[in-house]
PDB file of C-alpha atoms in Angstrom:
ATOM      1  CA  UNK A 139     -10.836  31.981  11.832  1.00  0.00           C
ATOM      2  CA  UNK A 140     -11.147  29.235   9.837  1.00  0.00           C
ATOM      3  CA  UNK A 141     -11.387  26.045  11.606  1.00  0.00           C
ATOM      4  CA  UNK A 142     -11.473  22.928   9.383  1.00  0.00           C
ATOM      5  CA  UNK A 143     -14.171  20.279  11.135  1.00  0.00           C
ATOM      6  CA  UNK A 144     -13.067  17.665   8.614  1.00  0.00           C
ATOM      7  CA  UNK A 145      -9.931  17.328  10.503  1.00  0.00           C
ATOM      8  CA  UNK A 146     -11.918  15.566  13.192  1.00  0.00           C
ATOM      9  CA  UNK A 147     -12.772  13.078  11.172  1.00  0.00           C
ATOM     10  CA  UNK A 148      -9.299  11.785  12.028  1.00  0.00           C
ATOM     11  CA  UNK A 149      -9.929  10.240  14.998  1.00  0.00           C
ATOM     12  CA  UNK A 150     -12.189   7.186  12.964  1.00  0.00           C
ATOM     13  CA  UNK A 151      -8.426   5.707  12.560  1.00  0.00           C
ATOM     14  CA  UNK A 152      -8.577   5.078  16.276  1.00  0.00           C
ATOM     15  CA  UNK A 153     -11.495   3.740  15.820  1.00  0.00           C
ATOM     16  CA  UNK A 154     -10.426   1.818  12.899  1.00  0.00           C
ATOM     17  CA  UNK A 155      -7.702   0.066  15.181  1.00  0.00           C
ATOM     18  CA  UNK A 156     -10.091  -0.736  17.174  1.00  0.00           C
ATOM     19  CA  UNK A 157     -12.276  -2.871  14.374  1.00  0.00           C
ATOM     20  CA  UNK A 158      -9.444  -4.435  13.705  1.00  0.00           C
ATOM     21  CA  UNK A 159      -9.203  -6.196  17.381  1.00  0.00           C
ATOM     22  CA  UNK A 160     -12.892  -6.879  17.067  1.00  0.00           C
ATOM     23  CA  UNK A 161     -12.413  -8.652  13.331  1.00  0.00           C
ATOM     24  CA  UNK A 162      -9.833 -10.720  14.858  1.00  0.00           C
ATOM     25  CA  UNK A 163     -11.751 -11.983  17.608  1.00  0.00           C
ATOM     26  CA  UNK A 164     -14.770 -12.987  15.493  1.00  0.00           C
ATOM     27  CA  UNK A 165     -12.422 -14.879  13.184  1.00  0.00           C
ATOM     28  CA  UNK A 166     -11.045 -16.749  17.038  1.00  0.00           C
ATOM     29  CA  UNK A 167     -14.350 -16.823  18.063  1.00  0.00           C
ATOM     30  CA  UNK A 168     -15.051 -18.368  15.006  1.00  0.00           C
ATOM     31  CA  UNK A 169     -11.798 -20.876  14.580  1.00  0.00           C
ATOM     32  CA  UNK A 170     -12.451 -22.103  18.295  1.00  0.00           C
ATOM     33  CA  UNK A 171     -16.381 -23.027  17.276  1.00  0.00           C
ATOM     34  CA  UNK A 172     -15.890 -24.906  14.068  1.00  0.00           C
ATOM     35  CA  UNK A 173     -12.520 -26.509  14.497  1.00  0.00           C
ATOM     36  CA  UNK A 174     -12.184 -26.966  18.313  1.00  0.00           C
ATOM     37  CA  UNK A 175     -15.783 -27.392  19.341  1.00  0.00           C
ATOM     38  CA  UNK A 176     -17.689 -28.673  16.095  1.00  0.00           C
ATOM     39  CA  UNK A 177     -15.433 -30.971  14.091  1.00  0.00           C
ATOM     40  CA  UNK A 178     -12.502 -31.457  16.019  1.00  0.00           C
ATOM     41  CA  UNK A 179     -14.047 -33.814  17.873  1.00  0.00           C
ATOM     42  CA  UNK A 180     -15.287 -35.463  14.679  1.00  0.00           C
ATOM     43  CA  UNK A 181     -11.590 -36.633  13.506  1.00  0.00           C
ATOM     44  CA  UNK A 182     -11.448 -39.092  16.716  1.00  0.00           C
ATOM     45  CA  UNK A 183     -14.650 -40.434  15.654  1.00  0.00           C
ATOM     46  CA  UNK A 184     -13.321 -42.784  12.868  1.00  0.00           C
ATOM     47  CA  UNK A 185     -14.548 -44.140   8.973  1.00  0.00           C
ATOM     48  CA  UNK A 186     -17.028 -41.624   7.457  1.00  0.00           C
ATOM     49  CA  UNK A 187     -17.389 -39.115  10.290  1.00  0.00           C
ATOM     50  CA  UNK A 188     -13.165 -38.499  10.147  1.00  0.00           C
ATOM     51  CA  UNK A 189     -13.375 -38.102   6.369  1.00  0.00           C
ATOM     52  CA  UNK A 190     -16.254 -35.589   6.439  1.00  0.00           C
ATOM     53  CA  UNK A 191     -14.480 -34.057   9.548  1.00  0.00           C
ATOM     54  CA  UNK A 192     -11.253 -34.079   7.976  1.00  0.00           C
ATOM     55  CA  UNK A 193     -12.716 -32.421   4.244  1.00  0.00           C
ATOM     56  CA  UNK A 194     -15.053 -29.446   6.777  1.00  0.00           C
ATOM     57  CA  UNK A 195     -11.871 -28.337   8.327  1.00  0.00           C
ATOM     58  CA  UNK A 196      -9.694 -28.210   5.509  1.00  0.00           C
ATOM     59  CA  UNK A 197     -12.477 -26.328   3.773  1.00  0.00           C
ATOM     60  CA  UNK A 198     -12.455 -23.822   6.834  1.00  0.00           C
ATOM     61  CA  UNK A 199      -8.768 -23.317   7.229  1.00  0.00           C
ATOM     62  CA  UNK A 200      -8.500 -22.709   3.236  1.00  0.00           C
ATOM     63  CA  UNK A 201     -11.397 -19.704   3.677  1.00  0.00           C
ATOM     64  CA  UNK A 202      -9.572 -18.892   6.502  1.00  0.00           C
ATOM     65  CA  UNK A 203      -5.718 -18.540   4.772  1.00  0.00           C
ATOM     66  CA  UNK A 204      -8.049 -16.638   1.423  1.00  0.00           C
ATOM     67  CA  UNK A 205      -9.516 -14.006   4.700  1.00  0.00           C
ATOM     68  CA  UNK A 206      -6.232 -13.488   6.415  1.00  0.00           C
ATOM     69  CA  UNK A 207      -5.105 -12.644   2.860  1.00  0.00           C
ATOM     70  CA  UNK A 208      -7.452 -10.850   1.686  1.00  0.00           C
ATOM     71  CA  UNK A 209      -7.872  -8.592   4.775  1.00  0.00           C
ATOM     72  CA  UNK A 210      -4.022  -8.109   5.255  1.00  0.00           C
ATOM     73  CA  UNK A 211      -3.659  -6.735   1.488  1.00  0.00           C
ATOM     74  CA  UNK A 212      -6.508  -4.376   2.068  1.00  0.00           C
ATOM     75  CA  UNK A 213      -5.556  -3.102   5.280  1.00  0.00           C
ATOM     76  CA  UNK A 214      -1.837  -2.960   3.842  1.00  0.00           C
ATOM     77  CA  UNK A 215      -2.527  -1.621   0.455  1.00  0.00           C
ATOM     78  CA  UNK A 216      -2.103   1.754  -0.701  1.00  0.00           C
ATOM     79  CA  UNK A 217      -5.710   2.309  -2.602  1.00  0.00           C
ATOM     80  CA  UNK A 218      -4.083   4.457  -4.880  1.00  0.00           C
ATOM     81  CA  UNK A 219      -2.517   8.410  -4.276  1.00  0.00           C
ATOM     82  CA  UNK A 220      -2.153  11.149  -6.258  1.00  0.00           C
ATOM     83  CA  UNK A 221       1.097  11.834  -8.087  1.00  0.00           C
ATOM     84  CA  UNK A 222       2.863  14.832  -7.006  1.00  0.00           C
ATOM     85  CA  UNK A 223       1.931  17.686  -9.526  1.00  0.00           C
ATOM     86  CA  UNK A 224      -0.142  15.748 -11.516  1.00  0.00           C
ATOM     87  CA  UNK A 225      -1.482  16.473 -14.516  1.00  0.00           C
ATOM     88  CA  UNK A 226      -3.889  14.984 -17.688  1.00  0.00           C
ATOM     89  CA  UNK A 227      -1.205  12.810 -20.133  1.00  0.00           C
ATOM     90  CA  UNK A 228      -2.333  14.393 -22.878  1.00  0.00           C
ATOM     91  CA  UNK A 229      -1.621  18.294 -21.019  1.00  0.00           C
ATOM     92  CA  UNK A 230       1.606  16.690 -20.332  1.00  0.00           C
ATOM     93  CA  UNK A 231       1.942  15.747 -23.983  1.00  0.00           C
ATOM     94  CA  UNK A 232       1.590  19.161 -25.036  1.00  0.00           C
ATOM     95  CA  UNK A 233       3.747  21.084 -22.802  1.00  0.00           C
ATOM     96  CA  UNK A 234       6.230  18.595 -24.130  1.00  0.00           C
ATOM     97  CA  UNK A 235       5.598  19.580 -27.576  1.00  0.00           C
ATOM     98  CA  UNK A 236       5.995  22.936 -27.087  1.00  0.00           C
ATOM     99  CA  UNK A 237       2.372  24.279 -27.003  1.00  0.00           C
ATOM    100  CA  UNK A 238       1.571  27.536 -26.005  1.00  0.00           C
ATOM    101  CA  UNK A 239      -0.606  26.493 -22.653  1.00  0.00           C
ATOM    102  CA  UNK A 240       0.668  27.444 -19.418  1.00  0.00           C
ATOM    103  CA  UNK A 241       1.446  25.774 -16.417  1.00  0.00           C
ATOM    104  CA  UNK A 242      -1.550  28.111 -15.032  1.00  0.00           C
ATOM    105  CA  UNK A 243      -4.145  27.096 -17.209  1.00  0.00           C
ATOM    106  CA  UNK A 244      -3.942  23.595 -15.353  1.00  0.00           C
ATOM    107  CA  UNK A 245      -3.788  24.824 -12.136  1.00  0.00           C
ATOM    108  CA  UNK A 246      -6.944  26.031 -10.460  1.00  0.00           C
ATOM    109  CA  UNK A 247      -6.924  28.899  -8.267  1.00  0.00           C
ATOM    110  CA  UNK A 248      -8.124  28.341  -5.006  1.00  0.00           C
ATOM    111  CA  UNK A 249     -11.323  30.426  -5.164  1.00  0.00           C
ATOM    112  CA  UNK A 250     -12.633  28.147  -8.173  1.00  0.00           C
ATOM    113  CA  UNK A 251     -14.044  25.307  -5.820  1.00  0.00           C
ATOM    114  CA  UNK A 252     -12.501  21.951  -6.036  1.00  0.00           C
ATOM    115  CA  UNK A 253     -13.674  21.028  -9.349  1.00  0.00           C
ATOM    116  CA  UNK A 254     -13.032  23.157 -12.675  1.00  0.00           C
ATOM    117  CA  UNK A 255     -12.928  22.533 -16.306  1.00  0.00           C
ATOM    118  CA  UNK A 256      -9.833  21.676 -18.292  1.00  0.00           C
ATOM    119  CA  UNK A 257      -8.502  23.651 -20.836  1.00  0.00           C
ATOM    120  CA  UNK A 258     -10.308  22.272 -24.242  1.00  0.00           C
ATOM    121  CA  UNK A 259      -9.631  18.900 -25.787  1.00  0.00           C
ATOM    122  CA  UNK A 260      -7.004  18.049 -22.725  1.00  0.00           C
ATOM    123  CA  UNK A 261      -9.301  16.721 -20.036  1.00  0.00           C
ATOM    124  CA  UNK A 262      -9.400  12.623 -20.060  1.00  0.00           C
ATOM    125  CA  UNK A 263     -12.732  12.565 -18.625  1.00  0.00           C
ATOM    126  CA  UNK A 264     -16.007  15.423 -18.076  1.00  0.00           C
ATOM    127  CA  UNK A 265     -13.538  17.629 -15.704  1.00  0.00           C
ATOM    128  CA  UNK A 266     -10.083  17.280 -14.233  1.00  0.00           C
ATOM    129  CA  UNK A 267     -10.272  18.251 -10.792  1.00  0.00           C
ATOM    130  CA  UNK A 268      -8.134  20.336  -8.776  1.00  0.00           C
ATOM    131  CA  UNK A 269      -8.420  20.188  -4.702  1.00  0.00           C
ATOM    132  CA  UNK A 270      -7.968  22.939  -2.602  1.00  0.00           C
ATOM    133  CA  UNK A 271      -7.349  20.604   0.168  1.00  0.00           C
ATOM    134  CA  UNK A 272      -3.521  18.890  -1.532  1.00  0.00           C
ATOM    135  CA  UNK A 273      -3.145  21.487  -3.726  1.00  0.00           C
ATOM    136  CA  UNK A 274      -3.148  19.125  -6.765  1.00  0.00           C
ATOM    137  CA  UNK A 275      -4.869  17.896  -9.572  1.00  0.00           C
ATOM    138  CA  UNK A 276      -7.689  14.985  -9.302  1.00  0.00           C
ATOM    139  CA  UNK A 277      -7.413  12.538 -12.167  1.00  0.00           C
ATOM    140  CA  UNK A 278     -11.504  11.426 -12.779  1.00  0.00           C
ATOM    141  CA  UNK A 279     -12.899   9.496 -10.372  1.00  0.00           C
ATOM    142  CA  UNK A 280     -10.423  10.603  -7.240  1.00  0.00           C
ATOM    143  CA  UNK A 281     -12.063  12.029  -4.505  1.00  0.00           C
ATOM    144  CA  UNK A 282     -10.599  13.620  -0.867  1.00  0.00           C
ATOM    145  CA  UNK A 283     -10.884  11.437   2.494  1.00  0.00           C
ATOM    146  CA  UNK A 284     -11.770  13.623   4.916  1.00  0.00           C
ATOM    147  CA  UNK A 285     -10.354  11.039   7.407  1.00  0.00           C
ATOM    148  CA  UNK A 286      -6.568   9.957   5.719  1.00  0.00           C
ATOM    149  CA  UNK A 287      -6.225  13.955   4.575  1.00  0.00           C
ATOM    150  CA  UNK A 288      -5.789  12.960   1.064  1.00  0.00           C
ATOM    151  CA  UNK A 289      -7.190  12.505  -2.668  1.00  0.00           C
ATOM    152  CA  UNK A 290      -7.381   8.426  -2.796  1.00  0.00           C
ATOM    153  CA  UNK A 291      -8.075   7.532  -6.742  1.00  0.00           C
ATOM    154  CA  UNK A 292     -11.674   6.214  -7.296  1.00  0.00           C
ATOM    155  CA  UNK A 293     -12.435   6.271  -3.720  1.00  0.00           C
ATOM    156  CA  UNK A 294     -14.911   4.389  -3.064  1.00  0.00           C
ATOM    157  CA  UNK A 295     -15.146   4.865   1.130  1.00  0.00           C
ATOM    158  CA  UNK A 296     -13.391   5.033   4.110  1.00  0.00           C
ATOM    159  CA  UNK A 297     -13.715   1.448   6.065  1.00  0.00           C
ATOM    160  CA  UNK A 298     -12.908   1.999   9.548  1.00  0.00           C
ATOM    161  CA  UNK A 299     -13.019  -2.320   9.442  1.00  0.00           C
ATOM    162  CA  UNK A 300      -9.301  -1.993   7.440  1.00  0.00           C
ATOM    163  CA  UNK A 301      -8.139   1.549   8.861  1.00  0.00           C
ATOM    164  CA  UNK A 302      -7.857   2.360   5.228  1.00  0.00           C
ATOM    165  CA  UNK A 303      -9.575   3.884   1.918  1.00  0.00           C
ATOM    166  CA  UNK A 304     -11.495   1.752  -0.597  1.00  0.00           C
ATOM    167  CA  UNK A 305      -9.856   2.841  -3.720  1.00  0.00           C
ATOM    168  CA  UNK A 306      -8.659   1.823  -7.181  1.00  0.00           C
ATOM    169  CA  UNK A 307      -5.588  -1.061  -6.038  1.00  0.00           C
ATOM    170  CA  UNK A 308      -7.389  -2.394  -3.465  1.00  0.00           C
ATOM    171  CA  UNK A 309     -11.273  -2.579  -4.095  1.00  0.00           C
ATOM    172  CA  UNK A 310     -10.778  -6.331  -5.398  1.00  0.00           C
ATOM    173  CA  UNK A 311      -9.105  -7.035  -1.371  1.00  0.00           C
ATOM    174  CA  UNK A 312     -12.117  -5.585  -0.423  1.00  0.00           C
ATOM    175  CA  UNK A 313     -14.634  -7.657  -1.933  1.00  0.00           C
ATOM    176  CA  UNK A 314     -12.937 -10.640  -1.519  1.00  0.00           C
ATOM    177  CA  UNK A 315     -12.432  -9.869   2.397  1.00  0.00           C
ATOM    178  CA  UNK A 316     -16.394  -9.803   2.505  1.00  0.00           C
ATOM    179  CA  UNK A 317     -16.732 -12.572   0.557  1.00  0.00           C
ATOM    180  CA  UNK A 318     -14.928 -15.337   2.774  1.00  0.00           C
ATOM    181  CA  UNK A 319     -15.582 -13.394   6.448  1.00  0.00           C
ATOM    182  CA  UNK A 320     -18.727 -14.299   5.713  1.00  0.00           C
ATOM    183  CA  UNK A 321     -17.185 -17.784   6.429  1.00  0.00           C
ATOM    184  CA  UNK A 322     -15.978 -16.560   9.764  1.00  0.00           C
ATOM    185  CA  UNK A 323     -19.231 -14.979  11.032  1.00  0.00           C
ATOM    186  CA  UNK A 324     -21.229 -16.237  13.721  1.00  0.00           C
ATOM    187  CA  UNK A 325     -23.598 -13.898  14.861  1.00  0.00           C
ATOM    188  CA  UNK A 326     -26.369 -14.374  12.030  1.00  0.00           C
ATOM    189  CA  UNK A 327     -28.053 -10.825  12.302  1.00  0.00           C
ATOM    190  CA  UNK A 328     -24.766  -9.228  11.879  1.00  0.00           C
ATOM    191  CA  UNK A 329     -24.107 -12.015   8.911  1.00  0.00           C
ATOM    192  CA  UNK A 330     -27.678 -11.220   7.019  1.00  0.00           C
ATOM    193  CA  UNK A 331     -26.595  -7.492   7.235  1.00  0.00           C
ATOM    194  CA  UNK A 332     -23.166  -8.109   5.901  1.00  0.00           C
ATOM    195  CA  UNK A 333     -24.796 -10.159   2.885  1.00  0.00           C
ATOM    196  CA  UNK A 334     -26.963  -7.189   2.265  1.00  0.00           C
ATOM    197  CA  UNK A 335     -23.799  -5.183   2.060  1.00  0.00           C
ATOM    198  CA  UNK A 336     -22.268  -7.514  -0.814  1.00  0.00           C
ATOM    199  CA  UNK A 337     -25.510  -7.120  -2.347  1.00  0.00           C
ATOM    200  CA  UNK A 338     -24.906  -3.459  -2.618  1.00  0.00           C
ATOM    201  CA  UNK A 339     -21.041  -3.790  -4.197  1.00  0.00           C
ATOM    202  CA  UNK A 340     -22.282  -6.313  -6.317  1.00  0.00           C
ATOM    203  CA  UNK A 341     -24.312  -3.888  -8.175  1.00  0.00           C
ATOM    204  CA  UNK A 342     -21.701  -1.342  -7.913  1.00  0.00           C
ATOM    205  CA  UNK A 343     -19.623  -3.612  -9.606  1.00  0.00           C
ATOM    206  CA  UNK A 344     -21.616  -4.640 -12.119  1.00  0.00           C
ATOM    207  CA  UNK A 345     -22.230  -0.880 -13.358  1.00  0.00           C
ATOM    208  CA  UNK A 346     -18.960   0.352 -13.054  1.00  0.00           C
ATOM    209  CA  UNK A 347     -19.849   3.015  -9.950  1.00  0.00           C
ATOM    210  CA  UNK A 348     -18.058   3.471  -6.493  1.00  0.00           C
ATOM    211  CA  UNK A 349     -20.577   4.566  -3.536  1.00  0.00           C
ATOM    212  CA  UNK A 350     -19.360   7.932  -4.027  1.00  0.00           C
ATOM    213  CA  UNK A 351     -20.770   8.309  -7.434  1.00  0.00           C
ATOM    214  CA  UNK A 352     -24.639   6.580  -6.527  1.00  0.00           C
ATOM    215  CA  UNK A 353     -25.264  10.519  -7.391  1.00  0.00           C
ATOM    216  CA  UNK A 354     -24.057  11.354  -9.680  1.00  0.00           C
ATOM    217  CA  UNK A 355     -24.955   8.297 -11.645  1.00  0.00           C
ATOM    218  CA  UNK A 356     -28.330   9.057 -10.802  1.00  0.00           C
ATOM    219  CA  UNK A 357     -28.502  12.253 -12.935  1.00  0.00           C
ATOM    220  CA  UNK A 358     -26.457  10.837 -16.004  1.00  0.00           C
ATOM    221  CA  UNK A 359     -28.744   9.665 -18.441  1.00  0.00           C
ATOM    222  CA  UNK A 360     -26.042   7.033 -19.671  1.00  0.00           C
ATOM    223  CA  UNK A 361     -23.258   6.468 -16.664  1.00  0.00           C
ATOM    224  CA  UNK A 362     -20.079   7.019 -19.059  1.00  0.00           C
ATOM    225  CA  UNK A 363     -17.757   4.564 -17.245  1.00  0.00           C
ATOM    226  CA  UNK A 364     -20.834   1.482 -17.597  1.00  0.00           C
ATOM    227  CA  UNK A 365     -18.689  -0.906 -20.130  1.00  0.00           C
ATOM    228  CA  UNK A 366     -21.063  -3.866 -19.770  1.00  0.00           C
ATOM    229  CA  UNK A 367     -20.928  -5.835 -16.630  1.00  0.00           C
ATOM    230  CA  UNK A 368     -18.193  -7.785 -17.903  1.00  0.00           C
ATOM    231  CA  UNK A 369     -15.286  -5.507 -18.344  1.00  0.00           C
ATOM    232  CA  UNK A 370     -17.153  -3.748 -15.455  1.00  0.00           C
ATOM    233  CA  UNK A 371     -16.259  -6.779 -13.631  1.00  0.00           C
ATOM    234  CA  UNK A 372     -12.619  -6.822 -15.412  1.00  0.00           C
ATOM    235  CA  UNK A 373     -11.820  -3.543 -14.089  1.00  0.00           C
ATOM    236  CA  UNK A 374     -11.681  -4.310 -10.996  1.00  0.00           C
ATOM    237  CA  UNK A 375     -10.455  -8.417 -10.827  1.00  0.00           C
ATOM    238  CA  UNK A 376      -8.338  -7.995 -14.177  1.00  0.00           C
ATOM    239  CA  UNK A 377      -8.919 -10.684 -17.242  1.00  0.00           C
ATOM    240  CA  UNK A 378      -6.385 -13.485 -15.394  1.00  0.00           C
ATOM    241  CA  UNK A 379      -9.415 -16.130 -13.976  1.00  0.00           C
ATOM    242  CA  UNK A 380      -7.324 -18.385 -11.925  1.00  0.00           C
ATOM    243  CA  UNK A 381      -6.516 -15.180 -10.129  1.00  0.00           C
ATOM    244  CA  UNK A 382      -9.900 -13.798  -9.414  1.00  0.00           C
ATOM    245  CA  UNK A 383     -10.504 -14.815  -6.108  1.00  0.00           C
ATOM    246  CA  UNK A 384      -7.184 -14.529  -5.175  1.00  0.00           C
ATOM    247  CA  UNK A 385      -5.864 -11.120  -3.512  1.00  0.00           C
ATOM    248  CA  UNK A 386      -3.407 -10.830  -6.309  1.00  0.00           C
ATOM    249  CA  UNK A 387      -2.974  -9.271  -9.883  1.00  0.00           C
ATOM    250  CA  UNK A 388      -1.412 -10.800 -12.635  1.00  0.00           C
ATOM    251  CA  UNK A 389       1.223  -8.400 -14.494  1.00  0.00           C
ATOM    252  CA  UNK A 390      -0.626  -8.692 -17.970  1.00  0.00           C
ATOM    253  CA  UNK A 391      -3.360  -7.009 -16.201  1.00  0.00           C
ATOM    254  CA  UNK A 392      -1.560  -4.499 -14.130  1.00  0.00           C
ATOM    255  CA  UNK A 393      -0.053  -3.572 -17.559  1.00  0.00           C
ATOM    256  CA  UNK A 394      -2.963  -3.516 -19.938  1.00  0.00           C
ATOM    257  CA  UNK A 395      -5.904  -2.370 -17.644  1.00  0.00           C
ATOM    258  CA  UNK A 396      -4.771   1.453 -16.459  1.00  0.00           C
ATOM    259  CA  UNK A 397      -8.388   1.566 -14.141  1.00  0.00           C
ATOM    260  CA  UNK A 398      -6.370  -1.406 -11.746  1.00  0.00           C
ATOM    261  CA  UNK A 399      -3.676   1.908 -11.346  1.00  0.00           C
ATOM    262  CA  UNK A 400      -6.357   4.448 -11.002  1.00  0.00           C
ATOM    263  CA  UNK A 401      -5.441   7.459 -12.904  1.00  0.00           C
ATOM    264  CA  UNK A 402      -6.806   6.429 -16.126  1.00  0.00           C
ATOM    265  CA  UNK A 403     -10.598   5.053 -16.675  1.00  0.00           C
ATOM    266  CA  UNK A 404     -12.430   4.050 -20.667  1.00  0.00           C
ATOM    267  CA  UNK A 405     -15.703   5.361 -21.301  1.00  0.00           C
ATOM    268  CA  UNK A 406     -18.701   4.536 -23.154  1.00  0.00           C
ATOM    269  CA  UNK A 407     -17.881   5.577 -26.884  1.00  0.00           C
ATOM    270  CA  UNK A 408     -21.737   6.848 -26.995  1.00  0.00           C
ATOM    271  CA  UNK A 409     -21.368   9.324 -24.316  1.00  0.00           C
ATOM    272  CA  UNK A 410     -19.710  12.559 -25.252  1.00  0.00           C
ATOM    273  CA  UNK A 411     -16.630  13.074 -22.446  1.00  0.00           C
TER     274      UNK A 411
END
């Protein structure tokens, strides 16, 4: 009898809800320590002490607002799901144009594994994948999450802290949450570990790589998605500078940067597809 042991991973969702309570607890303790204990009493002293206290309280509340905004955005935002019966756009165009390509040329038999080579000239990346679990196509950089039991676009990892996958459509919100979360952390050891986590993701961001693509990148002479630091940054945060540190995207960015939707990604011109 075949048993899918990965279904047991769905139990991590329960742990995730506990982690949300832990995040709320840390924020509450931080608020009490910073506002009520440290700077609150300074507001009553008058003079320079009151002015500095007012400034610190205002900055803390701004950062706290950004923290909560980013956190709920990454928790509630779908990281990106593969549309039902997804096919590469070029294959769709060939089918609509009366090409002799059959539907079976796209769909892979189950015994071929989770990835397969698309018909010549039709794939947008080196391979068009197929997920046997979801019985659906897999766009480039898409991976199946054993916790969510579905394929996630440009999946980075499943984060128990947000009870959600981190993928194409909420990665920016996740990074903003990490950065602002440092403001609410009191434990030095935890803050240092979080800082290391931020540095790791900064390195991934600079090379346009996800956590699950690290080993794939090591085996490549040139990483096909590395467009240069500036463009790599824009692939996640958008081009609208005013919104870089806000968990939102402008309509222009959503219309002009396909990577934000997670179905199509530009590649280097000096790397063969």
